[in-house]
Short mmCIF file of C-alpha atoms in Angstrom, two decimals:
data_model
loop_
_atom_site.label_atom_id
_atom_site.label_comp_id
_atom_site.label_asym_id
_atom_site.label_seq_id
_atom_site.Cartn_x
_atom_site.Cartn_y
_atom_site.Cartn_z
CA MET A 1 -31.80 11.47 -8.36
CA SER A 2 -28.84 12.80 -6.37
CA ASP A 3 -29.12 16.34 -5.13
CA HIS A 4 -25.73 17.01 -6.69
CA LEU A 5 -26.91 16.13 -10.15
CA THR A 6 -29.46 18.92 -10.01
CA ARG A 7 -27.53 21.58 -8.08
CA SER A 8 -24.18 22.97 -9.12
CA LEU A 9 -21.32 23.21 -6.65
CA ASN A 10 -21.64 26.96 -6.94
CA GLN A 11 -25.24 26.80 -5.69
CA VAL A 12 -24.17 24.62 -2.77
CA ARG A 13 -21.35 27.07 -2.05
CA ASN A 14 -23.78 30.00 -1.88
CA GLU A 15 -25.98 28.10 0.58
CA LEU A 16 -23.00 27.23 2.76
CA LEU A 17 -21.72 30.81 2.69
CA ALA A 18 -25.15 32.06 3.73
CA GLY A 19 -25.02 29.79 6.77
CA LEU A 20 -21.65 31.03 8.06
CA SER A 21 -21.51 32.74 11.40
CA ASP A 22 -20.04 36.23 11.55
CA ALA A 23 -16.81 34.87 13.00
CA ASP A 24 -16.56 32.21 10.29
CA ARG A 25 -17.24 34.74 7.58
CA GLU A 26 -14.57 37.07 8.95
CA SER A 27 -12.07 34.21 9.12
CA TYR A 28 -12.94 33.11 5.58
CA LEU A 29 -12.53 36.61 4.13
CA PHE A 30 -9.26 37.10 5.99
CA LEU A 31 -7.78 33.83 4.71
CA VAL A 32 -8.83 34.41 1.10
CA ASP A 33 -7.35 37.90 1.25
CA TRP A 34 -4.14 36.51 2.80
CA LEU A 35 -3.86 33.81 0.11
CA ARG A 36 -4.29 36.41 -2.61
CA ARG A 37 -1.77 38.82 -1.03
CA THR A 38 0.87 36.14 -0.59
CA ASP A 39 0.17 34.89 -4.11
CA VAL A 40 0.33 31.28 -2.96
CA ALA A 41 -1.54 30.04 -6.04
CA SER A 42 1.22 31.29 -8.35
CA HIS A 43 3.41 28.36 -7.28
CA ALA A 44 0.94 25.77 -8.54
CA LEU A 45 1.60 23.51 -11.48
CA GLN A 46 0.33 24.93 -14.74
CA VAL A 47 -0.91 23.43 -17.98
CA GLY A 48 2.07 21.97 -19.80
CA ASP A 49 4.08 21.20 -16.63
CA THR A 50 5.06 17.66 -15.80
CA ALA A 51 3.25 16.44 -12.70
CA PRO A 52 5.60 14.93 -10.11
CA ASP A 53 4.92 11.28 -9.37
CA PHE A 54 3.70 10.12 -5.98
CA LEU A 55 3.13 6.98 -3.95
CA LEU A 56 0.48 7.48 -1.28
CA PRO A 57 -1.70 5.36 0.96
CA ASP A 58 -5.47 5.45 0.64
CA ALA A 59 -7.98 5.54 3.48
CA HIS A 60 -7.34 1.84 4.16
CA GLY A 61 -3.54 1.99 4.04
CA ARG A 62 -3.25 0.57 0.52
CA LEU A 63 -0.62 2.26 -1.63
CA HIS A 64 -1.38 3.92 -4.96
CA SER A 65 1.25 5.01 -7.45
CA SER A 66 0.56 7.90 -9.81
CA GLU A 67 2.50 6.09 -12.56
CA HIS A 68 0.13 3.16 -12.28
CA LEU A 69 -2.95 5.37 -12.03
CA ARG A 70 -2.17 7.25 -15.24
CA GLY A 71 -1.11 4.06 -16.98
CA GLU A 72 -4.77 3.13 -17.20
CA GLY A 73 -6.03 6.48 -18.50
CA PRO A 74 -5.90 10.15 -17.63
CA LEU A 75 -5.55 11.03 -13.97
CA VAL A 76 -7.54 13.64 -12.06
CA VAL A 77 -5.87 14.80 -8.83
CA SER A 78 -8.02 16.92 -6.56
CA PHE A 79 -6.69 18.41 -3.32
CA TYR A 80 -9.18 18.94 -0.52
CA ARG A 81 -8.56 20.43 2.93
CA GLY A 82 -10.12 17.81 5.18
CA GLY A 83 -13.27 16.24 6.49
CA TRP A 84 -13.85 19.25 8.75
CA CYS A 85 -14.46 21.57 5.77
CA PRO A 86 -18.06 21.70 4.51
CA PHE A 87 -16.99 23.06 1.11
CA CYS A 88 -14.68 20.06 0.68
CA ASN A 89 -17.46 17.69 1.65
CA ALA A 90 -19.77 19.31 -0.90
CA GLU A 91 -17.09 18.85 -3.54
CA LEU A 92 -16.50 15.20 -2.61
CA ARG A 93 -20.23 14.49 -2.81
CA ALA A 94 -20.42 16.20 -6.20
CA LEU A 95 -17.48 14.16 -7.51
CA GLN A 96 -19.06 10.99 -6.13
CA ALA A 97 -22.33 11.79 -7.91
CA LEU A 98 -20.52 11.82 -11.27
CA LYS A 99 -18.01 9.06 -10.56
CA ALA A 100 -19.59 6.73 -13.12
CA GLU A 101 -18.89 9.33 -15.82
CA PHE A 102 -15.23 9.51 -14.82
CA ASP A 103 -15.13 5.72 -14.99
CA SER A 104 -16.73 5.73 -18.43
CA LEU A 105 -13.93 8.01 -19.65
CA LYS A 106 -11.38 5.56 -18.17
CA ALA A 107 -10.13 8.39 -16.00
CA ASN A 108 -8.74 7.70 -12.56
CA LEU A 109 -9.99 10.25 -10.05
CA VAL A 110 -8.11 10.61 -6.76
CA VAL A 111 -8.79 13.07 -3.96
CA LEU A 112 -5.96 14.04 -1.61
CA SER A 113 -5.92 15.64 1.79
CA PRO A 114 -3.27 15.92 4.51
CA GLU A 115 -5.47 13.96 6.94
CA THR A 116 -4.05 10.77 8.43
CA ARG A 117 -5.04 8.11 11.00
CA ASP A 118 -8.62 6.91 10.53
CA LEU A 119 -9.98 10.29 9.45
CA PRO A 120 -10.20 9.52 5.70
CA ARG A 121 -11.87 6.19 6.55
CA GLN A 122 -14.39 7.92 8.78
CA LEU A 123 -15.15 10.50 6.09
CA GLN A 124 -15.53 7.83 3.42
CA ARG A 125 -18.05 6.01 5.60
CA GLN A 126 -19.86 9.14 6.67
CA LEU A 127 -20.33 10.52 3.14
CA ASN A 128 -20.74 7.04 1.61
CA LEU A 129 -17.95 7.61 -0.90
CA ASP A 130 -16.21 5.10 -3.10
CA LEU A 131 -13.68 7.64 -4.35
CA THR A 132 -9.99 6.84 -4.07
CA MET A 133 -9.12 8.98 -1.07
CA LEU A 134 -5.38 9.37 -0.68
CA ALA A 135 -3.55 10.72 2.33
CA ASP A 136 -0.87 13.22 1.39
CA VAL A 137 1.13 12.24 4.44
CA ASP A 138 3.42 15.12 5.47
CA HIS A 139 2.30 17.24 2.51
CA GLY A 140 4.96 16.01 0.04
CA VAL A 141 2.60 16.02 -2.94
CA ALA A 142 1.00 19.36 -2.06
CA ILE A 143 4.47 20.95 -1.96
CA SER A 144 5.55 19.38 -5.24
CA TYR A 145 2.29 20.52 -6.90
CA GLY A 146 2.85 24.01 -5.46
CA VAL A 147 -0.43 24.26 -3.53
CA LEU A 148 0.77 24.05 0.09
CA PHE A 149 0.73 26.99 2.49
CA ARG A 150 1.35 27.52 6.18
CA VAL A 151 -1.86 28.47 7.93
CA PRO A 152 -1.51 32.08 9.16
CA ASP A 153 -1.72 32.56 12.93
CA GLU A 154 -5.09 34.39 12.79
CA THR A 155 -6.69 31.50 10.89
CA LYS A 156 -5.02 28.94 13.13
CA ALA A 157 -6.50 30.63 16.18
CA HIS A 158 -9.97 30.59 14.59
CA TYR A 159 -9.80 26.92 13.58
CA ALA A 160 -8.38 25.90 16.95
CA GLY A 161 -11.26 27.76 18.59
CA GLN A 162 -13.65 25.64 16.51
CA GLY A 163 -12.01 22.52 17.92
CA TYR A 164 -10.07 21.52 14.80
CA ASP A 165 -6.77 20.02 15.88
CA PHE A 166 -4.59 19.84 12.79
CA ALA A 167 -1.66 18.45 14.77
CA HIS A 168 -3.81 15.41 15.52
CA ARG A 169 -5.39 15.27 12.07
CA HIS A 170 -2.15 15.63 10.09
CA GLY A 171 0.35 14.11 12.52
CA SER A 172 2.45 17.28 12.39
CA THR A 173 2.69 20.18 14.79
CA GLU A 174 3.09 22.68 11.94
CA TRP A 175 -0.30 23.70 10.56
CA MET A 176 -0.17 23.45 6.78
CA LEU A 177 -2.99 23.13 4.26
CA PRO A 178 -3.31 22.76 0.52
CA ILE A 179 -5.28 25.26 -1.52
CA PRO A 180 -8.10 23.10 -2.90
CA ALA A 181 -7.10 22.50 -6.52
CA THR A 182 -7.87 20.10 -9.34
CA PHE A 183 -5.38 18.91 -11.96
CA VAL A 184 -6.09 16.85 -15.06
CA ILE A 185 -3.00 14.86 -16.02
CA ASP A 186 -2.59 12.91 -19.23
CA GLN A 187 -1.01 9.49 -19.56
CA ASP A 188 2.42 11.01 -20.20
CA GLY A 189 2.24 12.84 -16.87
CA VAL A 190 1.65 16.26 -18.42
CA VAL A 191 -0.81 18.65 -16.77
CA ARG A 192 -3.68 19.32 -19.19
CA GLY A 193 -5.98 21.14 -16.81
CA ALA A 194 -5.26 23.14 -13.64
CA PHE A 195 -7.93 24.73 -11.46
CA VAL A 196 -6.35 26.59 -8.55
CA GLU A 197 -8.48 29.20 -6.80
CA PRO A 198 -7.35 31.10 -3.68
CA ASP A 199 -11.00 31.46 -2.67
CA PHE A 200 -11.14 27.95 -1.27
CA THR A 201 -14.94 27.92 -1.28
CA ILE A 202 -14.91 27.89 -5.09
CA ARG A 203 -14.25 24.46 -6.58
CA GLN A 204 -14.15 23.23 -10.13
CA GLU A 205 -17.52 21.86 -11.20
CA PRO A 206 -17.19 18.10 -11.87
CA SER A 207 -18.95 18.61 -15.20
CA ASP A 208 -16.14 21.01 -16.20
CA ILE A 209 -13.51 18.43 -15.25
CA LEU A 210 -15.31 15.87 -17.40
CA ALA A 211 -15.36 18.36 -20.29
CA GLU A 212 -11.58 18.77 -19.96
CA LEU A 213 -11.15 15.01 -19.99
CA ARG A 214 -13.22 14.70 -23.15
CA GLN A 215 -10.95 17.20 -24.87
CA LEU A 216 -7.85 15.11 -24.25
CA PRO A 217 -6.32 13.32 -27.23
CA ALA A 218 -7.73 9.89 -27.95
CA ARG A 219 -4.82 8.01 -26.34
CA SER A 220 -5.68 9.41 -22.95
CA CYS A 221 -9.41 9.40 -23.02
CA GLN A 222 -11.91 7.26 -24.84
CA ASP A 223 -15.60 7.12 -24.18
CA ARG A 224 -16.75 3.56 -23.87
CA ASP A 225 -19.49 2.63 -26.28
CA MET B 1 5.70 27.32 -1.29
CA GLU B 2 7.79 25.63 -3.91
CA LEU B 3 9.97 22.56 -3.68
CA HIS B 4 13.15 24.36 -4.72
CA GLN B 5 12.63 26.99 -2.00
CA VAL B 6 12.28 24.21 0.55
CA ARG B 7 15.48 22.59 -0.74
CA TYR B 8 17.37 25.89 -0.44
CA PHE B 9 16.18 26.42 3.13
CA LEU B 10 17.08 22.86 4.17
CA ALA B 11 20.53 23.27 2.63
CA VAL B 12 21.10 26.47 4.64
CA ALA B 13 19.72 24.76 7.76
CA SER B 14 22.20 21.90 7.40
CA THR B 15 25.27 24.02 6.51
CA LEU B 16 24.42 27.32 8.26
CA ASN B 17 26.36 28.86 5.38
CA PHE B 18 24.73 30.45 2.33
CA THR B 19 27.77 29.93 0.09
CA ARG B 20 28.04 26.22 0.86
CA ALA B 21 24.26 25.82 0.63
CA ALA B 22 24.27 27.39 -2.84
CA GLU B 23 27.03 24.99 -3.91
CA MET B 24 25.04 22.07 -2.51
CA CYS B 25 21.97 23.11 -4.49
CA ASN B 26 24.00 23.91 -7.58
CA VAL B 27 22.66 27.49 -7.84
CA THR B 28 24.15 30.94 -7.42
CA GLN B 29 24.09 32.42 -3.94
CA PRO B 30 21.77 35.31 -4.93
CA ALA B 31 19.30 32.80 -6.39
CA LEU B 32 19.42 30.75 -3.20
CA THR B 33 19.03 33.83 -1.00
CA LYS B 34 16.06 35.04 -3.07
CA GLY B 35 14.40 31.61 -2.83
CA VAL B 36 14.80 31.53 0.96
CA GLN B 37 13.47 35.10 1.24
CA LYS B 38 10.36 34.18 -0.76
CA LEU B 39 9.77 31.20 1.50
CA GLU B 40 10.16 33.45 4.54
CA GLN B 41 7.61 35.90 3.15
CA GLU B 42 5.13 33.11 2.67
CA LEU B 43 5.75 31.47 6.03
CA GLY B 44 5.29 34.78 7.77
CA GLY B 45 8.68 35.42 9.32
CA GLU B 46 12.42 34.97 9.16
CA LEU B 47 13.69 31.41 9.14
CA ILE B 48 17.37 32.25 9.43
CA TYR B 49 19.30 34.89 11.37
CA ARG B 50 21.88 36.07 8.87
CA GLU B 51 25.01 36.87 10.79
CA ARG B 52 28.38 36.55 9.15
CA GLN B 53 29.88 34.12 11.64
CA LEU B 54 26.75 33.09 13.48
CA THR B 55 24.10 32.19 10.91
CA HIS B 56 21.47 30.15 12.73
CA LEU B 57 17.82 29.17 12.61
CA THR B 58 15.15 31.35 14.15
CA ASP B 59 12.43 29.82 16.31
CA LEU B 60 10.17 29.72 13.25
CA GLY B 61 12.96 28.07 11.26
CA LYS B 62 13.36 25.41 13.96
CA ALA B 63 9.59 24.89 14.09
CA VAL B 64 9.06 24.30 10.37
CA LEU B 65 12.30 22.39 9.78
CA PRO B 66 11.12 18.84 10.72
CA MET B 67 7.94 19.10 8.66
CA LEU B 68 9.71 20.45 5.60
CA GLU B 69 12.39 17.76 5.95
CA ARG B 70 9.67 15.10 5.98
CA ALA B 71 7.86 16.62 3.00
CA LEU B 72 11.05 16.76 0.96
CA ALA B 73 12.14 13.27 2.06
CA SER B 74 8.77 12.00 0.92
CA THR B 75 9.04 13.47 -2.58
CA GLU B 76 12.65 12.34 -2.99
CA ALA B 77 11.86 8.81 -1.83
CA VAL B 78 9.40 8.46 -4.71
CA ARG B 79 12.08 9.46 -7.21
CA ARG B 80 14.62 7.09 -5.65
CA ARG B 81 12.10 4.25 -5.80
CA ALA B 82 11.94 4.54 -9.59
CA ARG B 83 15.74 4.44 -9.81
CA GLN B 84 15.91 1.51 -7.40
CA PHE B 85 13.38 -0.33 -9.51
CA GLN B 86 15.47 0.13 -12.65
CA GLN B 87 18.70 -0.91 -10.94
CA LYS B 88 17.13 -3.83 -9.03
CA GLU B 89 18.71 -2.66 -5.78
CA VAL B 90 18.10 -4.34 -2.45
CA ALA B 91 15.83 -2.23 -0.23
CA PRO B 92 16.58 -2.96 3.44
CA LEU B 93 14.10 -1.97 6.15
CA THR B 94 14.89 -2.69 9.79
CA ILE B 95 11.90 -2.41 12.11
CA GLY B 96 12.34 -2.36 15.88
CA LEU B 97 9.56 -3.80 18.02
CA ALA B 98 9.13 -3.36 21.75
CA PRO B 99 8.55 -6.64 23.62
CA SER B 100 4.83 -5.87 24.01
CA ILE B 101 4.38 -5.32 20.25
CA SER B 102 3.66 -8.36 18.12
CA ALA B 103 5.22 -8.74 14.69
CA SER B 104 1.70 -9.57 13.50
CA LEU B 105 1.01 -5.82 13.52
CA VAL B 106 3.47 -5.06 10.74
CA LEU B 107 2.75 -7.94 8.37
CA GLU B 108 0.05 -6.20 6.32
CA PRO B 109 2.02 -2.95 5.97
CA ILE B 110 5.07 -4.94 4.86
CA ALA B 111 2.99 -6.89 2.33
CA GLU B 112 1.62 -3.60 0.97
CA ILE B 113 5.07 -2.05 0.62
CA ARG B 114 6.46 -5.14 -1.10
CA LYS B 115 4.09 -4.53 -4.02
CA PHE B 116 5.77 -1.18 -4.73
CA VAL B 117 9.29 -1.52 -3.39
CA PRO B 118 11.13 -4.25 -5.24
CA GLY B 119 13.99 -5.94 -3.44
CA LEU B 120 12.46 -5.28 -0.01
CA HIS B 121 14.47 -6.98 2.74
CA VAL B 122 12.85 -6.65 6.16
CA GLU B 123 14.62 -7.29 9.44
CA LEU B 124 12.68 -7.28 12.72
CA ARG B 125 14.46 -6.55 16.01
CA GLU B 126 12.95 -6.83 19.45
CA GLU B 127 14.42 -4.62 22.16
CA PRO B 128 13.18 -2.62 25.15
CA PRO B 129 11.78 0.79 24.10
CA SER B 130 14.69 2.83 25.46
CA ARG B 131 17.14 0.64 23.55
CA LEU B 132 15.06 1.04 20.38
CA VAL B 133 15.41 4.82 20.66
CA GLU B 134 19.19 4.41 20.93
CA LEU B 135 19.25 2.10 17.91
CA LEU B 136 17.21 4.61 15.91
CA LEU B 137 19.63 7.42 16.71
CA GLU B 138 22.59 5.14 15.91
CA GLY B 139 21.03 4.28 12.55
CA GLU B 140 20.89 0.57 13.39
CA ILE B 141 17.13 0.46 12.85
CA ASN B 142 14.99 2.64 10.57
CA VAL B 143 11.72 2.75 12.45
CA ALA B 144 10.28 1.43 15.71
CA LEU B 145 6.92 0.51 17.19
CA VAL B 146 6.67 1.01 20.92
CA GLY B 147 4.05 1.43 23.60
CA ASP B 148 3.95 4.31 26.05
CA LEU B 149 7.28 6.09 26.36
CA ASP B 150 8.40 8.22 29.28
CA ASP B 151 9.99 10.74 26.96
CA THR B 152 11.41 10.82 23.47
CA PRO B 153 14.46 12.79 22.40
CA GLU B 154 13.85 15.91 20.34
CA ARG B 155 15.25 14.33 17.21
CA ILE B 156 12.67 11.56 17.19
CA ASP B 157 9.44 11.82 15.21
CA ASP B 158 6.66 10.21 17.19
CA TRP B 159 3.22 9.35 15.82
CA ALA B 160 0.43 7.73 17.82
CA LEU B 161 -0.97 4.91 15.68
CA PHE B 162 -3.74 3.56 17.87
CA ALA B 163 -4.81 3.00 21.43
CA GLU B 164 -5.60 -0.43 22.83
CA ARG B 165 -6.75 -1.84 26.11
CA TYR B 166 -5.03 -4.48 28.17
CA VAL B 167 -6.81 -7.77 28.80
CA ALA B 168 -6.24 -10.72 31.11
CA VAL B 169 -4.92 -13.82 29.34
CA LEU B 170 -5.26 -17.10 31.17
CA ALA B 171 -5.79 -20.83 30.79
CA PRO B 172 -9.40 -22.07 30.49
CA SER B 173 -8.74 -24.14 33.61
CA HIS B 174 -7.88 -21.02 35.66
CA GLU B 175 -10.35 -20.35 38.48
CA LEU B 176 -11.24 -16.93 36.99
CA ALA B 177 -11.66 -18.18 33.43
CA ASP B 178 -15.39 -18.72 33.53
CA ARG B 179 -16.23 -15.10 34.32
CA PRO B 180 -17.33 -12.65 31.61
CA VAL B 181 -14.99 -9.98 33.00
CA ILE B 182 -12.31 -10.01 35.65
CA ALA B 183 -12.82 -7.70 38.58
CA MET B 184 -9.90 -5.68 39.93
CA GLU B 185 -10.30 -7.31 43.33
CA ALA B 186 -9.91 -10.78 41.81
CA LEU B 187 -6.85 -9.63 39.91
CA ARG B 188 -5.23 -8.38 43.10
CA GLU B 189 -5.52 -11.86 44.60
CA ALA B 190 -4.26 -13.66 41.49
CA THR B 191 -0.71 -14.50 40.43
CA ILE B 192 0.36 -12.14 37.64
CA LEU B 193 3.10 -13.24 35.28
CA ASP B 194 5.69 -10.48 35.14
CA ARG B 195 6.65 -8.96 31.80
CA SER B 196 10.14 -7.47 31.86
CA TYR B 197 10.44 -3.95 30.40
CA CYS B 198 6.64 -3.68 30.42
CA ASP B 199 5.64 -0.17 29.37
CA VAL B 200 2.30 -0.29 31.16
CA ALA B 201 3.41 -2.01 34.39
CA PRO B 202 3.57 1.33 36.26
CA LYS B 203 -0.04 2.05 35.26
CA PHE B 204 -1.16 -1.35 36.53
CA HIS B 205 0.71 -0.94 39.76
CA ARG B 206 -0.83 2.47 40.40
CA LEU B 207 -4.33 1.21 39.66
CA PHE B 208 -4.39 -2.27 41.08
CA PHE B 209 -1.60 -2.52 43.56
CA PRO B 210 -1.09 0.91 45.12
CA ASP B 211 -0.26 -0.52 48.53
CA ALA B 212 1.45 -3.82 47.83
CA PRO B 213 3.17 -5.22 44.75
CA PRO B 214 1.35 -7.93 42.80
CA HIS B 215 2.07 -11.62 43.31
CA HIS B 216 4.88 -12.21 40.81
CA ASN B 217 6.45 -15.66 40.86
CA HIS B 218 7.59 -15.88 37.26
CA ARG B 219 8.80 -13.42 34.67
CA SER B 220 10.03 -13.14 31.09
CA CYS B 221 10.65 -10.42 28.55
CA ARG B 222 9.04 -12.59 25.85
CA ASP B 223 5.30 -12.70 25.50
CA LEU B 224 5.37 -16.25 24.12
CA HIS B 225 7.19 -17.49 27.24
CA LEU B 226 4.59 -15.81 29.43
CA GLN B 227 1.80 -17.38 27.40
CA HIS B 228 3.30 -20.86 27.82
CA LEU B 229 3.51 -20.25 31.56
CA ALA B 230 -0.12 -19.09 31.58
CA ALA B 231 -1.22 -22.09 29.53
CA ALA B 232 0.43 -24.34 32.12
CA GLY B 233 -1.61 -22.65 34.82
CA PHE B 234 1.17 -20.61 36.45
CA GLY B 235 -0.73 -17.34 36.39
CA ILE B 236 -2.36 -14.57 34.37
CA VAL B 237 -0.70 -12.50 31.66
CA LEU B 238 -1.82 -8.88 31.36
CA ALA B 239 -1.46 -8.39 27.62
CA PRO B 240 -2.26 -5.77 24.99
CA GLU B 241 -5.40 -6.73 23.12
CA HIS B 242 -3.67 -7.07 19.74
CA MET B 243 -1.23 -9.73 20.96
CA PRO B 244 -1.88 -13.06 19.21
CA ARG B 245 -2.55 -15.87 21.71
CA LEU B 246 -1.82 -19.56 21.92
CA PRO B 247 -4.98 -21.49 21.00
CA SER B 248 -5.03 -22.95 24.50
CA LEU B 249 -5.53 -19.52 26.11
CA LYS B 250 -8.46 -17.19 26.46
CA ALA B 251 -8.56 -13.41 26.94
CA LEU B 252 -10.99 -11.71 29.27
CA PRO B 253 -11.64 -7.99 29.61
CA ILE B 254 -10.76 -6.33 32.89
CA GLU B 255 -13.68 -4.64 34.62
CA GLY B 256 -14.05 -1.09 33.31
CA ASP B 257 -11.13 -1.44 30.87
CA PRO B 258 -8.94 0.57 33.23
CA VAL B 259 -5.63 0.21 31.39
CA TRP B 260 -4.97 1.53 27.90
CA ARG B 261 -1.82 2.37 26.05
CA GLU B 262 -0.97 3.98 22.75
CA VAL B 263 1.11 2.17 20.17
CA ARG B 264 3.50 4.67 18.66
CA LEU B 265 5.66 4.83 15.58
CA LEU B 266 9.13 6.34 15.94
CA ALA B 267 11.58 7.48 13.29
CA VAL B 268 14.51 9.89 13.29
CA GLN B 269 13.95 13.47 12.16
CA GLY B 270 15.99 14.85 9.33
CA ARG B 271 17.21 11.52 8.02
CA ARG B 272 17.00 10.76 4.35
CA TYR B 273 14.10 8.33 4.00
CA SER B 274 14.64 5.29 1.84
CA PRO B 275 11.70 4.41 -0.42
CA ALA B 276 10.92 1.43 1.84
CA LEU B 277 10.96 3.53 5.02
CA ASP B 278 8.90 6.30 3.43
CA ALA B 279 6.26 3.81 2.29
CA PHE B 280 6.22 2.07 5.68
CA VAL B 281 5.72 5.30 7.62
CA LYS B 282 2.92 6.40 5.29
CA VAL B 283 1.11 3.07 5.34
CA ALA B 284 1.45 2.73 9.11
CA ARG B 285 -0.13 6.15 9.63
CA LEU B 286 -3.22 5.17 7.58
CA HIS B 287 -3.53 1.48 8.40
CA ASP B 288 -6.76 0.30 10.01
CA TRP B 289 -5.32 -0.91 13.30
CA SER B 290 -8.75 -1.67 14.74
CA LEU B 291 -8.61 -4.89 12.68
CA HIS B 292 -6.02 -6.12 15.18
CA THR B 293 -7.94 -5.22 18.29
CA GLY B 294 -11.57 -5.55 17.31
CA SER B 295 -12.18 -2.05 18.66
CA PRO B 296 -12.49 1.23 16.76
CA LEU B 297 -9.86 2.80 18.94
CA GLN B 298 -7.81 5.11 16.84
CA THR B 299 -9.36 8.41 17.64
CA LYS B 300 -10.56 7.60 21.11
CA HIS B 301 -10.10 11.17 22.21
CA HIS B 302 -11.10 12.71 18.90
CA SER B 303 -14.12 10.59 18.03
CA HIS B 304 -16.17 13.55 16.81
CA LEU B 305 -15.72 14.05 13.10
CA GLU B 306 -16.35 17.69 12.34
CA ALA B 307 -17.54 16.92 8.82
CA THR B 308 -20.92 18.46 9.36
CA GLY B 309 -19.61 21.79 10.59
CA VAL B 310 -20.11 24.97 8.66
CA SER B 311 -16.81 26.58 9.53
CA ALA B 312 -14.68 28.19 6.89
#
């Protein structure tokens, strides 16, 4: 049985937090405080909003349209920061572990990050994922969903010191990131669930996303017999 | 940040006038000013120096402008695509290719875009890299694929797509054709077919022929012409690995793979992206180019994936 079926994301988070170095912990606390002070999360789409449509390439350069994705059933859009973030990787593994349940609800699950080039492909191989990993090239979707922020200089210096080169990873000299967030969107394009947490180490439990999907009206979500 | 704040800032950046920017965005000037101020608070500094006659962008404003333009262009292109689909409009896309870039590179991206952009009309133009930059700025082409460039103007967006090595292409009857690799010394003695406007020629000359120029008897700006000459036994073509070859030719690695170049994608900053251009740029930046070269080359200098780190 997968580790992620027995441990919640919150448990994994606590283990990862316990393993942070002092410098990492300081950087993490600074960024969470900065995100709260600047109230970045207040821009995010809320339940009842119409989700803007997108057309994005996946890890293999194949295009996916949000209209098409939600034509088949409800759509789950989850923003992650990148393959360099252990909390994101934990979330991706947890989503992968329950992917069959998303499929059984006829829900399309897509995960988005600003990473380009072969980075999503590498991550997919490394974590053995068969999730639809979309590249939010140049952050257009993150802006339109209201979850994009410019990385503050202090955090940029810390990440650069760790060897993370966002200019290379994103193809843009300006360092921008999404707040990790998960949106459940019905077939009419209306947001039915929005999980946006400035503490980027806290992610929505996949089981909670599935519960939201099950609460959608029958048109959007039907359990297969 | 919010999309409307970005729109307000871009309107001010293009007009350098708050009144005209507010008219452009169809909002009151106080609303526009407030939106720009909120964006400034979030981005951590002023974007615009507000002087009555001399409103201009700050350094931060100049730094974030291209990225915000691209982000907005991307979201607007998706909306325009839906309208285009309803109105059955023609969607032209003109792609410039440097002479050392094969059209075979762009076939899969074009096929992918065609699924989502109805009415796609592609035109391919081959020109030397410096001319392609001019054509981009003149609006004659939408996007270009080039090899190494000496320098690109500030207004050009430039993304490295992949790196590839150069190989020696020659006829099976050539005296060096039976070797597993071609040594530099052997290459110095051989006749090299000269590619006009070759972006990597200076690298080759520095490496192989520092003291004397190579033996060049024949030249062309077209790879196919060079291949025909090579097939007829007139010499060796030094070619990028992705370049499709005549069936009568073989490619051999050069000892130590000494010559590499990056294939780059160029587009003009601040231009309104058509749905076709937006899709092409996005697909090109995610495409698996190693399929064309047989080598996992894309992140040659960034091969470590930091996915196992514990940084926050």
